[in-house]
Coordinates of C-alpha atoms and ligand atoms in Angstrom, one line a residue:
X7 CA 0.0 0.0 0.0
X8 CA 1.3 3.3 -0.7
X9 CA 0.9 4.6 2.6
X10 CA 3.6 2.0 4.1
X11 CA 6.0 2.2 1.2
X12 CA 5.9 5.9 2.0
X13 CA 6.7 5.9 5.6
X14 CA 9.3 2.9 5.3
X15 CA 11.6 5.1 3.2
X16 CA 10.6 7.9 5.4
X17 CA 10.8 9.0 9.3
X18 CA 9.3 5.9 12.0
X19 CA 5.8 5.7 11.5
X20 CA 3.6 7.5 14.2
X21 CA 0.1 6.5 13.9
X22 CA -3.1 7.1 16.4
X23 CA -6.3 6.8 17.1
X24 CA -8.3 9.2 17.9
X25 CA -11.8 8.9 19.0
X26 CA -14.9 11.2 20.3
X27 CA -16.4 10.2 23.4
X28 CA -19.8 11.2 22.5
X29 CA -22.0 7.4 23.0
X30 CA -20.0 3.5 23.9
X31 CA -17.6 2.3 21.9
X32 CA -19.3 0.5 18.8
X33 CA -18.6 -2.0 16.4
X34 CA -17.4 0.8 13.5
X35 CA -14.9 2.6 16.1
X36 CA -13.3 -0.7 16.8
X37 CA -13.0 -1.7 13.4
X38 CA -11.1 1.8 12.8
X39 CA -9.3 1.5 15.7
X40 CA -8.0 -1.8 14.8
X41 CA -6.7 -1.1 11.6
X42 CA -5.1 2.2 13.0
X43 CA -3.4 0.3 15.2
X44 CA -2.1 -2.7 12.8
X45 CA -1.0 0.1 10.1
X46 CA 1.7 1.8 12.6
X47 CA 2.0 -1.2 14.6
X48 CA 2.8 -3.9 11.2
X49 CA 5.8 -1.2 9.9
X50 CA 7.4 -1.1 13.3
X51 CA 5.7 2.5 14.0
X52 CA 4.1 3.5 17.1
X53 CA 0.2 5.0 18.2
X54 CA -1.1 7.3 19.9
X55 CA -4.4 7.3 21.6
X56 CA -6.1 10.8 21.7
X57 CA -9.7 11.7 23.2
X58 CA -11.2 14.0 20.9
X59 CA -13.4 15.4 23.4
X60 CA -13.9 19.1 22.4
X61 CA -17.9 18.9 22.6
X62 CA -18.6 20.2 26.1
X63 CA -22.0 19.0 25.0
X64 CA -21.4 15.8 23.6
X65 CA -18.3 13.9 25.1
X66 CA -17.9 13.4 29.0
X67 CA -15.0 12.1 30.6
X68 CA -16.9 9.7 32.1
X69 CA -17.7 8.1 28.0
X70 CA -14.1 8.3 27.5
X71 CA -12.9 6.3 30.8
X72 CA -15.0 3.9 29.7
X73 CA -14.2 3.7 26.0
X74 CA -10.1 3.4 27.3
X75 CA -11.5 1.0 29.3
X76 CA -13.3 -1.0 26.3
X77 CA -10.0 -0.5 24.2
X78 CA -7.7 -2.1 26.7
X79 CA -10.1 -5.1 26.9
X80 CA -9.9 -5.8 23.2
X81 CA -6.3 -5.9 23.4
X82 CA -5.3 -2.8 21.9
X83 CA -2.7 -1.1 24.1
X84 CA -1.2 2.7 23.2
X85 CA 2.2 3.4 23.2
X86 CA 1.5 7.1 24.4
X87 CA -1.3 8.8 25.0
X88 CA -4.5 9.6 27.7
X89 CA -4.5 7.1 29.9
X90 CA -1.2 5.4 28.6
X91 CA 1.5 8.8 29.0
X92 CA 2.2 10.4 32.4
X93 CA 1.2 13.6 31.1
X94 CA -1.6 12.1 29.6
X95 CA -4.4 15.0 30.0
X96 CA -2.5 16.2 26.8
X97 CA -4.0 14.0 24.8
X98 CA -7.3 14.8 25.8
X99 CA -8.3 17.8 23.3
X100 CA -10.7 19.6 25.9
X101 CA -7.2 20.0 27.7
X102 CA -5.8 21.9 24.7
X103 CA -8.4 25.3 23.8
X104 CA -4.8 27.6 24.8
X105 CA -2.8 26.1 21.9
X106 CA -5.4 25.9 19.9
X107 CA -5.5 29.5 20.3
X108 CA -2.2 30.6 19.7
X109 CA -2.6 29.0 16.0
X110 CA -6.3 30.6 15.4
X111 CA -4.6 33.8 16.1
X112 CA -1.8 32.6 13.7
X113 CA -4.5 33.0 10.8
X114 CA -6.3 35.3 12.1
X115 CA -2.4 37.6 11.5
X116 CA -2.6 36.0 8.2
X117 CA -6.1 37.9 7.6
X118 CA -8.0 34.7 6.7
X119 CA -10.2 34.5 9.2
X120 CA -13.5 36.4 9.4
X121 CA -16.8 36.6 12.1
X122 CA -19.4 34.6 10.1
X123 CA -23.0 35.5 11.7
X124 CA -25.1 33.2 9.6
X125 CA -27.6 31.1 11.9
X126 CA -28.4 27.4 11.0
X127 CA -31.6 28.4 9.7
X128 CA -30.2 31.1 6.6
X129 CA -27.7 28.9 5.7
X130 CA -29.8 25.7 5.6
X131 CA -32.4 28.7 3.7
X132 CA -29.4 30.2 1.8
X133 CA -28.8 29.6 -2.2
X134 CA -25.8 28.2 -1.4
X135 CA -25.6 24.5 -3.3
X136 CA -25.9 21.7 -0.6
X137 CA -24.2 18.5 -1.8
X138 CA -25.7 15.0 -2.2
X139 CA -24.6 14.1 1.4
X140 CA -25.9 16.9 2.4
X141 CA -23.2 19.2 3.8
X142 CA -23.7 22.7 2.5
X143 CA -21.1 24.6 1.0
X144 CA -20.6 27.8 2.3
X145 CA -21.3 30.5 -0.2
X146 CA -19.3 33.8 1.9
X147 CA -21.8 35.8 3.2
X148 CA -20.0 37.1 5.7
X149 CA -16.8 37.4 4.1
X150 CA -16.8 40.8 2.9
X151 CA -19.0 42.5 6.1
X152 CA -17.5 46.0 6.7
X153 CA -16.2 46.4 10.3
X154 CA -19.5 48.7 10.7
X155 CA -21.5 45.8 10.0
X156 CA -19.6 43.4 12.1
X157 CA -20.2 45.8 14.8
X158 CA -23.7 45.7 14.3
X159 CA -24.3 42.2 14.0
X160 CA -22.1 41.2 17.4
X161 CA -24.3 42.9 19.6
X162 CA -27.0 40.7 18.3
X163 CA -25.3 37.3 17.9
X164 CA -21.6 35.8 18.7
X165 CA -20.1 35.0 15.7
X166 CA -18.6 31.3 14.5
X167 CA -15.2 32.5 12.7
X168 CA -14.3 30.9 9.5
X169 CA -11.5 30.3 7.3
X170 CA -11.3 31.7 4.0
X171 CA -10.0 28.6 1.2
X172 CA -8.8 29.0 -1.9
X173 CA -10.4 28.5 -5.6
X174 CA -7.7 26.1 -6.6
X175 CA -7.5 21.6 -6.5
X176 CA -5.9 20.0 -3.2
X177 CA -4.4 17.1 -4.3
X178 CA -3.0 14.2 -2.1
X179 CA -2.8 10.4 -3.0
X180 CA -4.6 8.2 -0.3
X181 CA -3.1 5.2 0.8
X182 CA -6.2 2.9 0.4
X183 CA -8.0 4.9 -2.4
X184 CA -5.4 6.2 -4.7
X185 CA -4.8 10.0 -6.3
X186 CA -7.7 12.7 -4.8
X187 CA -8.6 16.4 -5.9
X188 CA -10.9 18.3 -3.9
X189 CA -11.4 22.2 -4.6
X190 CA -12.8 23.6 -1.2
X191 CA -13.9 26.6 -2.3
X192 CA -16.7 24.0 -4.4
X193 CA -16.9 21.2 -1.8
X194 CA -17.0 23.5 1.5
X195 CA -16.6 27.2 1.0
X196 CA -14.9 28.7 3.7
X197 CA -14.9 26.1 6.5
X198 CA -15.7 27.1 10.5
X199 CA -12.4 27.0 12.5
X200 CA -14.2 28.1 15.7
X201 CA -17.6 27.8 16.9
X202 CA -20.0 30.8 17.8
X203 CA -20.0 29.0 22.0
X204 CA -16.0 29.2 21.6
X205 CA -15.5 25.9 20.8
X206 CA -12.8 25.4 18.2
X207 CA -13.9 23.1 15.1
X208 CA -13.0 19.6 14.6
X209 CA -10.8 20.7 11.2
X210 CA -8.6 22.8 13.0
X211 CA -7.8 21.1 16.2
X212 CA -7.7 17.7 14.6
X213 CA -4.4 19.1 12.3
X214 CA -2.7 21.4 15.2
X215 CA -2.6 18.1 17.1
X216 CA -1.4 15.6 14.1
X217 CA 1.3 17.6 13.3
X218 CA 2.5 18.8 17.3
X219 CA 2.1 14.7 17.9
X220 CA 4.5 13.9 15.3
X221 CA 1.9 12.0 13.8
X222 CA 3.2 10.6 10.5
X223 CA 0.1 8.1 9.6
X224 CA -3.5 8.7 9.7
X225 CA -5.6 6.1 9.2
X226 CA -9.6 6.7 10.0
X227 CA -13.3 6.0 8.1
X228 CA -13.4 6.8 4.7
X229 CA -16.3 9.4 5.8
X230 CA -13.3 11.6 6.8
X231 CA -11.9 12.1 3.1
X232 CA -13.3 14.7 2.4
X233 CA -12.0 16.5 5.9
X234 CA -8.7 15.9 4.2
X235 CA -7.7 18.6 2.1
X236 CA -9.5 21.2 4.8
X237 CA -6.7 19.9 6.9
X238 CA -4.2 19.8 4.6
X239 CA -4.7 23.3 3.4
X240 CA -4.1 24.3 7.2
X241 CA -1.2 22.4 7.4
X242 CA 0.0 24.4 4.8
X243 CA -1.0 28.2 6.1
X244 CA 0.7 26.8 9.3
X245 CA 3.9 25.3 7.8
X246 CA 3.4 22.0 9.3
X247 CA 4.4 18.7 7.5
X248 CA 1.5 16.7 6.5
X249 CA 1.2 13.2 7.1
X250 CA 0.4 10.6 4.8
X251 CA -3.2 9.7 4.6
X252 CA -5.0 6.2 4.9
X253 CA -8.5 6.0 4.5
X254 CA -10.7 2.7 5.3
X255 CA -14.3 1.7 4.3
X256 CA -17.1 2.3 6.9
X257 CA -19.2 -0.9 8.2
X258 CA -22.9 -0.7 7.2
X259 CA -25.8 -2.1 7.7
X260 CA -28.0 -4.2 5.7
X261 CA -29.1 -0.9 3.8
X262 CA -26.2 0.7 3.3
X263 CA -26.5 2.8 6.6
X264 CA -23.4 3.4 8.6
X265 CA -23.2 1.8 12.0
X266 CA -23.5 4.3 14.5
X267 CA -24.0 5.0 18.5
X268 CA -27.9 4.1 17.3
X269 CA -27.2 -0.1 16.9
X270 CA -26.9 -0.5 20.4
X271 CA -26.3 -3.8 20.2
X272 CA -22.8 -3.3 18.1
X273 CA -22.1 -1.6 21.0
X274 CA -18.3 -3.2 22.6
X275 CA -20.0 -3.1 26.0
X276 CA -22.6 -5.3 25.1
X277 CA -21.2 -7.4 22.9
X278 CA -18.3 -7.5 26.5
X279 CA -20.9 -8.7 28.3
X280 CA -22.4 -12.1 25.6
X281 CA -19.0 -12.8 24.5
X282 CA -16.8 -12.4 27.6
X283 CA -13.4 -12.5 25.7
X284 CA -12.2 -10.2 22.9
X285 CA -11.1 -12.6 20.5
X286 CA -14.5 -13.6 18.7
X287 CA -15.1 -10.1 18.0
X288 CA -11.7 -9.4 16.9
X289 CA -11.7 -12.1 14.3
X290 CA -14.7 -10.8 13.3
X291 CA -13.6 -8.0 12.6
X292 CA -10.5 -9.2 11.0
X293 CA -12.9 -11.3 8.6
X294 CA -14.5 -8.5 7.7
X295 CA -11.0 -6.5 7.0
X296 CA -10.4 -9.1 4.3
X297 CA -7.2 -10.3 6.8
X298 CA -8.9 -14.2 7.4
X299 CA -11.3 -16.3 5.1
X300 CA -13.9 -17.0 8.0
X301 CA -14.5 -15.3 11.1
X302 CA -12.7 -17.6 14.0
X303 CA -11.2 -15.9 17.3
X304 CA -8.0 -14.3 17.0
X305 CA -6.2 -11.7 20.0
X306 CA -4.3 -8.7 18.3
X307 CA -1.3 -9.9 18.5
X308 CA -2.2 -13.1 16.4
X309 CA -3.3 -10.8 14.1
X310 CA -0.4 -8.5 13.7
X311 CA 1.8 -10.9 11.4
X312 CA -1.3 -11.6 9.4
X313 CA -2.1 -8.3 8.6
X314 CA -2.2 -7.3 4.5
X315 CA -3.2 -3.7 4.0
X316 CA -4.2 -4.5 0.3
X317 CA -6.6 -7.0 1.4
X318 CA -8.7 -4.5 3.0
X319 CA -11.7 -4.2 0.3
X320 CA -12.8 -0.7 -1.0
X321 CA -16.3 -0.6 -0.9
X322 CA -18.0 -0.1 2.6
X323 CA -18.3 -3.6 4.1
X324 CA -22.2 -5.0 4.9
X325 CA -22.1 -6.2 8.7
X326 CA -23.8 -9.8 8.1
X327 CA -26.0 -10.9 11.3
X328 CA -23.3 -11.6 14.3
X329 CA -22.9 -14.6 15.4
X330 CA -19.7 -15.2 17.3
Ligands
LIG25 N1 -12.7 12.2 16.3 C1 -13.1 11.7 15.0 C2 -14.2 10.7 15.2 O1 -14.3 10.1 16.2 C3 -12.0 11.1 14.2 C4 -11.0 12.1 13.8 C5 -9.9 11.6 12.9 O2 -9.6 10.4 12.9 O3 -9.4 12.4 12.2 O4 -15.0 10.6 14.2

C-alpha cells in the first residue's frame, strides 16, 4: 500500500487513534481502531491514543474512561497517550483550547479568518448549493462585512469565525484509495475554524494536534476524506508537514446505513458482556478487513503478522447478522 512504502523510506511511523467520546464504543470505532493500530504497529511504528473530546456537550469524561477501558479489553494497548502517558491530560483535546489558540490567532495575522453570523436556519435557507450528502457549501456571506456591519451584527449574535480557502484543487494520493482532488472553495466554502459558544472546530484542532504529535500516519473512516484537504490546506498556512493519509471503508448495515452509537447492540460493551473475551469479536472484525477467510477468534497480537493492508476491500463492508 502506498501509505507503508511511503513511511518505510521515510521517518518511523507514528500512527493514532483518535476517537470522540460522545456514546459507547461500537462495532465501526473498533474496526477503525483496529486497523489504525495494525498500520503503525505492522511497519514497526508507534500510536497514539487521543480523546477528541472538544464537545462540552457531547463527550464526557466519564464516555471516554469507559471507552479506554473497552479499548484495553480488546487488546489494543497505546504506546503514548490519555491514559497510557504520564502527562496524559494532553491527549485529551478539551485539555488543549490555549494552543489551539495561539494558531487561530496565527490566521487570524494571516487575515484569513473572518466573524461569520449566519444562523443554521439562513444557511440551511441560503442559495448556497448543498451536496448529495448533504453538507452545504458555504457561499461567503460574511466574508466581505464591513467592520460597521460586524459591529452591528455582534451585539445581536456571537459569531462562529471561519476560514477563507482557496479557488484552486488540493491534491494528495490516499493510501487505500489512490490520487484525490478536492477544490474547497466548491466542496466547502470557507470552513468554521471556531464555533460561535468558543468551541474550536473539529478541522482545525484535529491538524494542530497531528502535526504537534508527530503523527506521520492517519488512518480513520473513509467518511473523513473529504475533511482531508480542509486539513491539509491548514497544514500548509501553518507550515506544518502533513502526514500521509489512509482511509478505510465504513461498516454498514444491511441498507447501506453506517453503523453508528444508534445499533446499540454493536455496542463493545454489550457485545463484553455475551462474549466475555475479545477474540471472537476481533476475528470478526478481521474477517471482515479481508485479513482471514472466516471469522474464527483471534487476540491482536495473532493478528499483527497476518495483517495485509491490500486486502482490506474498497467498498464499505455490509455487517452480516453476528454470530460469534
Ligand atoms: N474524532 C473523530 C471521530 O471520532 C475522528 C477524527 C480523525 O480520525 O481524524 O470521528
Amino acid at each position: 500500500m502506498l501509505c507503508r512504502e511511503h513511511n518505510l523510506a521515510a521517518k518511523p511511523i507514528v500512527g493514532r487513534f483518535a476517537p470522540t467520546p460522545s456514546g459507547f464504543l461500537h462495532l465501526g470505532n473498533v474496526f477503525c481502531s483496529l486497523l489504525a493500530w495494525l498500520y503503525a504497529k505492522s511497519n514497526g511504528g508507534k500510536i497514539i491514543l487521543r480523546i477528541e473530546d472538544l464537545d462540552p456537550q457531547r463527550c464526557t469524561r466519564q464516555k471516554a474512561d469507559q471507552l479506554a477501558r473497552d479499548l484495553e479489553w480488546l487488546g489494543l494497548i497505546w504506546d503514548e497517550g490519555a491514559y497510557v502517558s504520564r502527562d496524559s491530560e494532553h491527549y485529551f483535546q478539551s485539555q488543549r483550547s490555549d494552543i489551539y489558540a495561539q494558531y487561530f490567532a496565527q490566521l487570524q495575522e494571516q487575515g484569513l479568518i473572518y466573524p461569520c453570523f449566519c444562523s443554521r436556519a439562513e444557511l440551511h435557507a441560503a442559495e448556497a448549493p448543498h451536496l448529495s450528502d448533504g453538507r452545504i457549501v458555504y457561499s461567503g456571506t460574511c466574508r466581505d462585512l464591513t467592520k460597521e456591519e460586524r459591529e452591528a451584527k455582534a451585539l445581536k449574535r456571537a459569531p462562529a469565525y471561519r476560514l477563507q480557502v482557496e479557488d484552486t484543487p488540493i491534491s494528495f494520493t490516499d493510501g487505500h484509495y489512490g490520487q484525490q482532488s478536492f477544490n474547497l472553495a466548491e466542496e466547502s466554502g470557507d470552513f468554521i475554524v471556531r464555533r460561535s459558544d468558543g468551541v474550536f472546530a473539529y478541522q482545525l484542532a484535529v491538524t494542530i494536534d497531528d502535526a504537534l504529535m508527530g503523527i506521520t500516519q492517519v488512518v480513520r473512516g473513509c467518511d473523513l476524506l473529504s475533511s482531508t484537504p480542509m486539513q491539509l490546506y491548514i497544514y500548509r498556512l501553518l507550515g506544518f508537514t502533513p502526514p500521509s493519509f489512509c482511509h478505510i471503508p465504513l461498516l454498514v448495515d444491511a441498507t447501506g446505513r453506517r453503523l453508528s452509537k444508534r445499533d446499540g447492540d454493536l455496542e463493545i460493551a454489550a457485545l463484553r458482556k455475551i462474549y466475555g473475551s475479545p477474540e471472537p469479536i476481533i476475528g470478526f472484525l478481521a474477517y471482515l478487513a479481508g485479513q482471514i477467510d472466516k471469522p474464527e477468534p483471534l487476540c491482536v497480537s495473532d493478528l499483527l503478522p497476518l495483517f495485509a493492508a491490500s486486502k482490506i476491500p474498497q467498498q464499505n463492508i455490509v455487517v452480516p447478522e453476528i454470530k460469534f
